Amino acid sequence: MTTTTPALAAPSAGDRFETTTLERRDLRPDDVLIDIAWAGICHSDIHTVRGEWGATTYPLTPGHEIAGTVAAVGSAVEGLAVGDRVGVGCMVDSCGECAQCRDGHENFCERKTVWTYGDEDVDGTTTQGGYSQQVVVTQRFVLRIPDGIGLDVAAPLLCAGITVYTPLKRWGAGPGAKVAVVGMGGLGHMAVKIASALGAEVTVLSQGLSKEQDGRRFGASDYRATSDAGTFEDLRSTFDLVLSTVSADLDLAAYLSIVKPFGAFVTVGLPPNPQQLPFFALMGGDKVLAGSNIGGIALTQEMLDFCAEHGIAAEVERIGADQVDEAYDRVVKSDVRYRFVIDTSTIGA
Ligand code: NAP
Ligand code: ZN
């Protein structure tokens, strides 16, 4: 029997969220039914709901920062039991057999990564995400949330946390490395915390200085305003890694100018428009321009364990289901400290 669960759905790009119900599939042998406690609001939810990345299929229930507890398990599930604290991130299935999946890069499955919402699932249905009270996910994509982290502050780790952990590890953020984090929103504040915990020297580049105290509390040793033209001159050729979490258009040449020779500018931010790249900015200093897309399941578990070990979690604003539309507008205005999480018990209440 399928499970009917209350959910929030966007009826179209411009309309307010509505309360609805979703049918979650009957448990297959390797499935887990999760009671969702908290769902984070990622800027990707907003880009998608507002049709900024191309066509979206409506009605859509977004949400890929899911934290809750196991409500039931299929007959073949091992190592997870009712009541366990679990999370689900941006993906819910992949082939599990190709070279990428075998190497732990389910996010780049050669056949198809199934994204948590708005994507075609293996059975042909459209996936619907975490702004709901229950979800069914195959066990391979269910993460364990360590006991030390509250479910509300853990939810954002499932996307924001892993998205910044992956490039910080890959590009050598650690003792002796100078890292700049551009944009201190949901992803950015996690990048500051994780890069500092990895031992890097962290500078935040924000539009203004209003969040400086917070940035320093999260572990940054320097905090600069990008609205101040002198910032780029001062910081010329300074950083081994510049990690951009910016959701809007960016002056790439300016940001490449603060990368050291042989260093890297890596973007996880996904502005809707194509960006201009003057190649000269890359050549002087043999610089690397790269992107990074979330991270595999094993690395996501490593990140959760790392955060628990280092006492790191997201800073959140807890909201009810009726505040989601207003929260979207506030995220777009960079007015969130630093991630909204939805108390899913308020959906349909
Ligand atoms: P967010 O909370 O809105 O943070 C984005 C930050 O960018 C803002 O806090 C702001 O930082 C800065 N910013 C916003 N508008 C700006 C502008 N016009 N000019 C300069 N800076 C601006 O969003 P998020 O949830 O962290 O997501 C950030 C981006 O990453 C989004 O594009 C999202 O879709 C993308 N994303 C990518 C992945 C991936 O796997 N690659 C995963 C998740 C999200 P300040 O206030 O400090 O200036
Ligand atoms: Zn996300």
Tab-separated table of C-alpha atoms and ligand atoms in Angstrom:
chain	number	residue	atom	x	y	z
A	1	MET	CA	0.000	0.000	0.000
A	2	THR	CA	1.292	3.451	-0.831
A	3	THR	CA	1.645	6.094	1.883
A	4	THR	CA	-0.246	9.385	1.570
A	5	THR	CA	1.688	12.292	3.044
A	6	PRO	CA	0.947	16.025	3.450
A	7	ALA	CA	3.273	18.233	1.400
A	8	LEU	CA	3.820	21.747	0.083
A	9	ALA	CA	3.745	22.158	-3.686
A	10	ALA	CA	4.513	25.049	-6.027
A	11	PRO	CA	1.636	25.161	-8.552
A	12	SER	CA	3.633	27.274	-11.047
A	13	ALA	CA	6.647	29.592	-11.233
A	14	GLY	CA	4.854	32.619	-9.819
A	15	ASP	CA	2.266	31.221	-7.377
A	16	ARG	CA	2.422	30.774	-3.636
A	17	PHE	CA	2.978	27.302	-2.201
A	18	GLU	CA	-0.142	25.220	-1.596
A	19	THR	CA	-0.779	22.376	0.799
A	20	THR	CA	-1.352	19.093	-0.979
A	21	THR	CA	-0.784	15.374	-0.505
A	22	LEU	CA	1.720	13.063	-2.181
A	23	GLU	CA	1.612	9.311	-2.675
A	24	ARG	CA	4.852	7.679	-1.576
A	25	ARG	CA	5.442	4.258	-3.115
A	26	ASP	CA	4.967	0.960	-1.335
A	27	LEU	CA	8.251	-0.196	0.184
A	28	ARG	CA	10.448	-2.258	-2.110
A	29	PRO	CA	12.774	-4.693	-0.301
A	30	ASP	CA	15.614	-2.125	-0.170
A	31	ASP	CA	13.465	0.931	0.625
A	32	VAL	CA	13.288	3.057	3.761
A	33	LEU	CA	10.245	5.088	4.813
A	34	ILE	CA	11.364	8.256	6.581
A	35	ASP	CA	9.350	10.548	8.853
A	36	ILE	CA	10.745	13.938	7.843
A	37	ALA	CA	11.256	16.331	10.758
A	38	TRP	CA	13.012	19.234	9.020
A	39	ALA	CA	13.567	20.266	5.403
A	40	GLY	CA	16.111	22.955	4.494
A	41	ILE	CA	15.454	25.627	1.870
A	42	CYS	CA	18.334	25.657	-0.637
A	43	HIS	CA	18.696	28.440	-3.200
A	44	SER	CA	18.527	25.656	-5.824
A	45	ASP	CA	14.903	25.058	-4.730
A	46	ILE	CA	14.211	28.703	-5.548
A	47	HIS	CA	16.014	28.649	-8.928
A	48	THR	CA	14.002	25.521	-9.813
A	49	VAL	CA	10.580	26.643	-8.558
A	50	ARG	CA	10.979	29.986	-10.322
A	51	GLY	CA	12.005	28.304	-13.594
A	52	GLU	CA	15.398	30.062	-13.606
A	53	TRP	CA	17.309	26.961	-14.756
A	54	GLY	CA	14.920	25.987	-17.553
A	55	ALA	CA	11.660	24.075	-17.679
A	56	THR	CA	10.188	22.838	-14.381
A	57	THR	CA	7.327	20.329	-14.130
A	58	TYR	CA	4.550	21.594	-11.813
A	59	PRO	CA	3.147	21.023	-9.312
A	60	LEU	CA	6.543	20.604	-7.656
A	61	THR	CA	7.442	19.722	-4.075
A	62	PRO	CA	11.082	20.818	-3.671
A	63	GLY	CA	13.437	19.995	-0.821
A	64	HIS	CA	16.745	18.105	-0.864
A	65	GLU	CA	17.950	18.806	2.654
A	66	ILE	CA	15.951	16.197	4.519
A	67	ALA	CA	16.422	15.106	8.135
A	68	GLY	CA	14.202	12.757	10.106
A	69	THR	CA	13.824	9.277	11.516
A	70	VAL	CA	13.212	5.861	10.033
A	71	ALA	CA	9.509	4.909	10.151
A	72	ALA	CA	9.697	1.515	8.389
A	73	VAL	CA	12.169	-0.558	6.389
A	74	GLY	CA	11.815	-2.986	3.482
A	75	SER	CA	12.505	-6.702	3.918
A	76	ALA	CA	16.090	-6.549	2.590
A	77	VAL	CA	17.269	-3.427	4.452
A	78	GLU	CA	20.200	-4.058	6.749
A	79	GLY	CA	21.777	-1.773	9.319
A	80	LEU	CA	18.864	0.660	9.611
A	81	ALA	CA	15.993	0.291	12.060
A	82	VAL	CA	12.841	2.152	12.996
A	83	GLY	CA	13.740	5.280	14.979
A	84	ASP	CA	17.234	5.738	13.514
A	85	ARG	CA	18.199	9.352	12.730
A	86	VAL	CA	18.714	9.727	8.991
A	87	GLY	CA	19.053	12.219	6.169
A	88	VAL	CA	18.574	12.419	2.414
A	89	GLY	CA	20.257	14.905	0.098
A	90	CYS	CA	20.055	15.836	-3.576
A	91	MET	CA	19.805	12.347	-5.067
A	92	VAL	CA	17.655	9.297	-4.417
A	93	ASP	CA	18.879	6.685	-6.938
A	94	SER	CA	21.524	5.752	-9.515
A	95	CYS	CA	22.462	2.559	-11.372
A	96	GLY	CA	24.964	1.477	-8.710
A	97	GLU	CA	26.984	-0.453	-11.290
A	98	CYS	CA	28.796	1.958	-13.621
A	99	ALA	CA	32.379	3.123	-13.079
A	100	GLN	CA	31.249	6.426	-11.522
A	101	CYS	CA	28.859	4.735	-9.092
A	102	ARG	CA	31.477	2.134	-8.167
A	103	ASP	CA	33.942	4.964	-7.448
A	104	GLY	CA	31.434	6.658	-5.137
A	105	HIS	CA	30.329	9.334	-7.618
A	106	GLU	CA	26.646	8.484	-7.776
A	107	ASN	CA	26.123	12.158	-8.638
A	108	PHE	CA	27.706	11.414	-12.022
A	109	CYS	CA	26.094	8.012	-12.719
A	110	GLU	CA	26.737	7.072	-16.348
A	111	ARG	CA	23.161	5.854	-16.757
A	112	LYS	CA	21.184	8.312	-14.663
A	113	THR	CA	21.376	9.993	-11.318
A	114	VAL	CA	17.827	10.414	-10.025
A	115	TRP	CA	17.539	13.823	-8.350
A	116	THR	CA	15.381	14.166	-5.255
A	117	TYR	CA	12.696	16.321	-6.850
A	118	GLY	CA	11.371	17.155	-10.284
A	119	ASP	CA	13.207	14.262	-11.939
A	120	GLU	CA	12.104	11.052	-13.635
A	121	ASP	CA	12.468	8.154	-11.209
A	122	VAL	CA	13.415	4.626	-12.318
A	123	ASP	CA	9.707	3.655	-12.340
A	124	GLY	CA	8.798	6.593	-14.609
A	125	THR	CA	7.148	8.703	-11.890
A	126	THR	CA	8.346	12.243	-11.094
A	127	THR	CA	10.295	12.575	-7.857
A	128	GLN	CA	8.934	14.932	-5.197
A	129	GLY	CA	11.129	16.298	-2.429
A	130	GLY	CA	11.357	16.996	1.246
A	131	TYR	CA	8.816	19.766	1.915
A	132	SER	CA	6.561	16.940	3.094
A	133	GLN	CA	6.108	14.703	6.101
A	134	GLN	CA	7.304	11.377	4.702
A	135	VAL	CA	9.489	10.103	1.887
A	136	VAL	CA	10.505	6.672	0.582
A	137	VAL	CA	14.135	6.309	-0.497
A	138	THR	CA	16.264	3.346	-1.470
A	139	GLN	CA	18.702	2.496	1.345
A	140	ARG	CA	21.879	3.356	-0.603
A	141	PHE	CA	20.866	7.028	-0.554
A	142	VAL	CA	19.944	7.230	3.136
A	143	LEU	CA	22.643	8.830	5.324
A	144	ARG	CA	23.132	8.391	9.062
A	145	ILE	CA	22.965	11.568	11.117
A	146	PRO	CA	25.390	11.287	14.055
A	147	ASP	CA	23.821	11.611	17.525
A	148	GLY	CA	25.692	14.821	18.336
A	149	ILE	CA	23.888	16.907	15.682
A	150	GLY	CA	20.279	18.082	16.072
A	151	LEU	CA	18.035	17.150	13.137
A	152	ASP	CA	17.143	20.802	12.452
A	153	VAL	CA	20.763	21.919	12.143
A	154	ALA	CA	21.750	18.703	10.351
A	155	ALA	CA	19.264	19.043	7.486
A	156	PRO	CA	21.291	21.732	5.619
A	157	LEU	CA	24.397	19.551	5.717
A	158	LEU	CA	22.727	17.178	3.240
A	159	CYS	CA	23.150	19.722	0.424
A	160	ALA	CA	24.959	22.847	1.638
A	161	GLY	CA	27.418	20.836	3.742
A	162	ILE	CA	28.448	18.263	1.147
A	163	THR	CA	28.491	20.818	-1.688
A	164	VAL	CA	31.257	22.798	-0.020
A	165	TYR	CA	33.025	19.850	1.653
A	166	THR	CA	33.737	18.230	-1.731
A	167	PRO	CA	35.716	21.104	-3.337
A	168	LEU	CA	37.397	22.080	-0.064
A	169	LYS	CA	38.815	18.543	0.203
A	170	ARG	CA	39.588	18.212	-3.494
A	171	TRP	CA	41.402	21.532	-3.780
A	172	GLY	CA	43.477	21.139	-0.633
A	173	ALA	CA	41.868	23.396	1.979
A	174	GLY	CA	43.921	22.586	5.057
A	175	PRO	CA	46.863	23.823	7.139
A	176	GLY	CA	48.931	26.327	5.142
A	177	ALA	CA	46.220	26.978	2.547
A	178	LYS	CA	44.585	30.379	2.094
A	179	VAL	CA	40.939	30.030	1.152
A	180	ALA	CA	38.462	32.746	0.169
A	181	VAL	CA	34.754	31.991	0.468
A	182	VAL	CA	32.662	34.251	-1.751
A	183	GLY	CA	29.082	34.826	-0.542
A	184	MET	CA	28.120	33.943	3.024
A	185	GLY	CA	24.650	32.433	2.713
A	186	GLY	CA	23.618	28.800	3.216
A	187	LEU	CA	26.549	27.214	1.390
A	188	GLY	CA	28.992	29.994	2.223
A	189	HIS	CA	28.586	29.854	5.996
A	190	MET	CA	29.124	26.088	5.928
A	191	ALA	CA	32.229	26.610	3.764
A	192	VAL	CA	33.687	29.009	6.345
A	193	LYS	CA	33.067	26.549	9.186
A	194	ILE	CA	34.342	23.482	7.325
A	195	ALA	CA	37.408	25.158	5.764
A	196	SER	CA	38.432	26.489	9.195
A	197	ALA	CA	37.923	23.072	10.785
A	198	LEU	CA	40.116	21.590	8.040
A	199	GLY	CA	42.852	24.001	9.159
A	200	ALA	CA	42.808	26.545	6.313
A	201	GLU	CA	43.150	30.303	6.784
A	202	VAL	CA	39.769	31.656	5.675
A	203	THR	CA	38.728	35.042	4.277
A	204	VAL	CA	35.089	35.839	3.531
A	205	LEU	CA	34.204	38.026	0.551
A	206	SER	CA	30.694	39.336	1.070
A	207	GLN	CA	28.774	42.142	-0.597
A	208	GLY	CA	29.025	44.198	2.604
A	209	LEU	CA	30.354	43.950	6.154
A	210	SER	CA	27.046	43.398	7.986
A	211	LYS	CA	27.791	39.719	8.690
A	212	GLU	CA	31.450	40.192	9.651
A	213	GLN	CA	31.048	39.247	13.321
A	214	ASP	CA	29.305	36.031	12.326
A	215	GLY	CA	31.971	35.213	9.750
A	216	ARG	CA	34.695	35.566	12.347
A	217	ARG	CA	32.689	33.457	14.807
A	218	PHE	CA	32.428	30.728	12.121
A	219	GLY	CA	36.227	30.730	11.852
A	220	ALA	CA	37.244	33.379	9.292
A	221	SER	CA	40.351	35.429	10.101
A	222	ASP	CA	39.528	38.149	7.560
A	223	TYR	CA	36.286	39.533	6.106
A	224	ARG	CA	36.076	41.885	3.125
A	225	ALA	CA	33.368	43.747	1.247
A	226	THR	CA	33.243	43.176	-2.510
A	227	SER	CA	31.389	46.498	-2.834
A	228	ASP	CA	34.725	48.144	-1.937
A	229	ALA	CA	36.810	48.333	-5.134
A	230	GLY	CA	40.027	48.383	-3.062
A	231	THR	CA	39.336	44.827	-1.852
A	232	PHE	CA	40.429	43.227	-5.108
A	233	GLU	CA	43.565	45.378	-5.303
A	234	ASP	CA	44.504	44.524	-1.679
A	235	LEU	CA	43.978	40.812	-2.150
A	236	ARG	CA	45.684	40.443	-5.526
A	237	SER	CA	47.274	36.928	-5.961
A	238	THR	CA	46.496	35.918	-2.368
A	239	PHE	CA	44.475	32.703	-2.364
A	240	ASP	CA	45.216	29.065	-3.137
A	241	LEU	CA	41.485	28.527	-3.500
A	242	VAL	CA	38.611	30.925	-4.113
A	243	LEU	CA	35.299	29.130	-3.619
A	244	SER	CA	32.260	30.957	-4.977
A	245	THR	CA	28.835	30.203	-3.543
A	246	VAL	CA	27.227	33.184	-5.286
A	247	SER	CA	23.799	32.638	-6.840
A	248	ALA	CA	24.010	35.739	-9.094
A	249	ASP	CA	26.206	37.083	-11.928
A	250	LEU	CA	29.892	37.420	-11.083
A	251	ASP	CA	32.896	39.381	-12.440
A	252	LEU	CA	35.102	36.319	-13.039
A	253	ALA	CA	38.178	38.331	-14.017
A	254	ALA	CA	38.099	40.193	-10.693
A	255	TYR	CA	37.855	36.955	-8.706
A	256	LEU	CA	40.601	35.270	-10.760
A	257	SER	CA	42.877	38.214	-9.978
A	258	ILE	CA	42.896	37.288	-6.271
A	259	VAL	CA	43.888	33.654	-6.978
A	260	LYS	CA	47.622	32.882	-6.547
A	261	PRO	CA	49.548	31.504	-9.521
A	262	PHE	CA	48.623	27.805	-9.914
A	263	GLY	CA	45.656	28.300	-7.588
A	264	ALA	CA	42.007	27.613	-8.363
A	265	PHE	CA	38.730	29.471	-8.602
A	266	VAL	CA	35.966	26.947	-8.024
A	267	THR	CA	32.289	27.713	-8.298
A	268	VAL	CA	29.467	25.852	-6.635
A	269	GLY	CA	27.127	28.814	-7.172
A	270	LEU	CA	24.905	28.430	-10.233
A	271	PRO	CA	23.772	31.827	-11.526
A	272	PRO	CA	20.973	31.495	-14.088
A	273	ASN	CA	22.894	33.390	-16.821
A	274	PRO	CA	26.067	32.299	-18.655
A	275	GLN	CA	29.073	34.236	-17.308
A	276	GLN	CA	31.753	36.080	-19.320
A	277	LEU	CA	35.294	34.710	-19.066
A	278	PRO	CA	38.228	36.779	-20.338
A	279	PHE	CA	40.845	34.035	-20.948
A	280	PHE	CA	43.697	36.428	-20.130
A	281	ALA	CA	42.599	36.288	-16.489
A	282	LEU	CA	43.280	32.531	-16.493
A	283	MET	CA	46.587	32.566	-18.392
A	284	GLY	CA	48.517	34.977	-16.190
A	285	GLY	CA	49.469	32.591	-13.362
A	286	ASP	CA	48.331	29.281	-14.901
A	287	LYS	CA	45.090	29.421	-12.930
A	288	VAL	CA	42.394	26.777	-12.738
A	289	LEU	CA	38.699	27.467	-13.214
A	290	ALA	CA	36.510	24.633	-12.005
A	291	GLY	CA	33.014	23.673	-10.924
A	292	SER	CA	31.812	21.227	-8.309
A	293	ASN	CA	28.483	19.452	-7.996
A	294	ILE	CA	27.404	18.172	-4.542
A	295	GLY	CA	29.313	14.951	-3.675
A	296	GLY	CA	28.937	11.173	-3.553
A	297	ILE	CA	27.218	9.205	-0.816
A	298	ALA	CA	30.352	7.910	0.958
A	299	LEU	CA	31.799	11.435	1.016
A	300	THR	CA	28.484	12.781	2.347
A	301	GLN	CA	28.666	10.316	5.251
A	302	GLU	CA	32.311	11.318	5.835
A	303	MET	CA	31.228	14.997	5.914
A	304	LEU	CA	28.441	14.284	8.439
A	305	ASP	CA	30.888	12.403	10.681
A	306	PHE	CA	33.494	15.185	10.269
A	307	CYS	CA	30.923	17.808	11.290
A	308	ALA	CA	29.905	15.795	14.356
A	309	GLU	CA	33.520	15.328	15.353
A	310	HIS	CA	34.267	19.057	15.003
A	311	GLY	CA	31.024	20.282	16.583
A	312	ILE	CA	29.898	21.880	13.315
A	313	ALA	CA	26.342	22.283	12.078
A	314	ALA	CA	24.279	24.817	10.174
A	315	GLU	CA	22.963	28.069	11.656
A	316	VAL	CA	19.237	27.950	11.024
A	317	GLU	CA	16.033	29.966	11.143
A	318	ARG	CA	13.167	27.571	11.937
A	319	ILE	CA	9.920	28.304	10.088
A	320	GLY	CA	6.431	26.889	9.636
A	321	ALA	CA	4.858	25.844	6.336
A	322	ASP	CA	3.016	29.169	5.985
A	323	GLN	CA	6.294	31.129	5.955
A	324	VAL	CA	7.971	29.455	2.976
A	325	ASP	CA	6.996	32.055	0.350
A	326	GLU	CA	8.318	34.884	2.500
A	327	ALA	CA	11.469	32.851	3.230
A	328	TYR	CA	12.144	32.502	-0.517
A	329	ASP	CA	12.025	36.284	-0.936
A	330	ARG	CA	14.339	36.742	2.025
A	331	VAL	CA	16.900	34.238	0.669
A	332	VAL	CA	16.994	36.083	-2.665
A	333	LYS	CA	17.678	39.321	-0.750
A	334	SER	CA	20.542	37.604	1.181
A	335	ASP	CA	18.437	38.096	4.309
A	336	VAL	CA	18.772	34.680	5.940
A	337	ARG	CA	20.908	33.670	8.931
A	338	TYR	CA	21.939	31.283	7.433
A	339	ARG	CA	19.492	28.590	6.340
A	340	PHE	CA	15.725	28.348	6.656
A	341	VAL	CA	14.514	24.947	7.808
A	342	ILE	CA	10.843	24.004	7.596
A	343	ASP	CA	9.215	22.256	10.560
A	344	THR	CA	7.322	19.693	8.480
A	345	SER	CA	4.827	18.977	11.283
A	346	THR	CA	3.244	22.340	10.406
A	347	ILE	CA	2.331	21.248	6.855
A	348	GLY	CA	-1.438	20.987	6.659
A	349	ALA	CA	-1.742	21.733	10.393
B	1	NAP	P1	22.146	31.693	-0.579
B	1	NAP	O1	21.910	31.247	0.808
B	1	NAP	O2	21.185	32.619	-1.215
B	1	NAP	O3	23.643	32.311	-0.645
B	1	NAP	C1	24.132	32.926	-1.801
B	1	NAP	C2	25.022	34.102	-1.372
B	1	NAP	O4	25.508	34.723	-2.559
B	1	NAP	C3	24.287	35.204	-0.624
B	1	NAP	O5	24.205	34.969	0.730
B	1	NAP	C4	25.160	36.401	-0.928
B	1	NAP	O6	26.245	36.443	-0.029
B	1	NAP	C5	25.694	36.094	-2.311
B	1	NAP	N1	24.946	36.866	-3.320
B	1	NAP	C6	23.616	36.807	-3.589
B	1	NAP	N2	23.278	37.669	-4.553
B	1	NAP	C7	24.414	38.313	-4.911
B	1	NAP	C8	24.741	39.305	-5.860
B	1	NAP	N3	23.784	39.862	-6.642
B	1	NAP	N4	26.030	39.706	-5.974
B	1	NAP	C9	26.983	39.161	-5.188
B	1	NAP	N5	26.749	38.216	-4.263
B	1	NAP	C10	25.487	37.791	-4.125
B	1	NAP	O7	22.208	30.450	-1.577
B	1	NAP	P2	22.785	28.965	-1.331
B	1	NAP	O8	21.655	28.064	-0.997
B	1	NAP	O9	23.968	29.041	-0.465
B	1	NAP	O10	23.205	28.587	-2.830
B	1	NAP	C11	24.199	29.357	-3.512
B	1	NAP	C12	24.287	28.937	-4.963
B	1	NAP	O11	24.803	27.592	-5.036
B	1	NAP	C13	22.937	28.878	-5.688
B	1	NAP	O12	23.145	29.328	-7.024
B	1	NAP	C14	22.580	27.395	-5.660
B	1	NAP	O13	21.713	27.015	-6.692
B	1	NAP	C15	23.945	26.788	-5.834
B	1	NAP	N6	24.051	25.400	-5.365
B	1	NAP	C16	24.927	24.601	-6.037
B	1	NAP	C17	25.136	23.312	-5.614
B	1	NAP	C18	26.145	22.460	-6.314
B	1	NAP	O14	26.151	21.246	-6.142
B	1	NAP	N7	27.054	23.043	-7.064
B	1	NAP	C19	24.449	22.819	-4.506
B	1	NAP	C20	23.588	23.661	-3.826
B	1	NAP	C21	23.396	24.959	-4.252
B	1	NAP	P3	26.602	37.779	0.791
B	1	NAP	O15	25.322	38.227	1.435
B	1	NAP	O16	27.623	37.332	1.763
B	1	NAP	O17	27.130	38.754	-0.207
B	2	ZN	ZN	20.767	22.386	-2.540
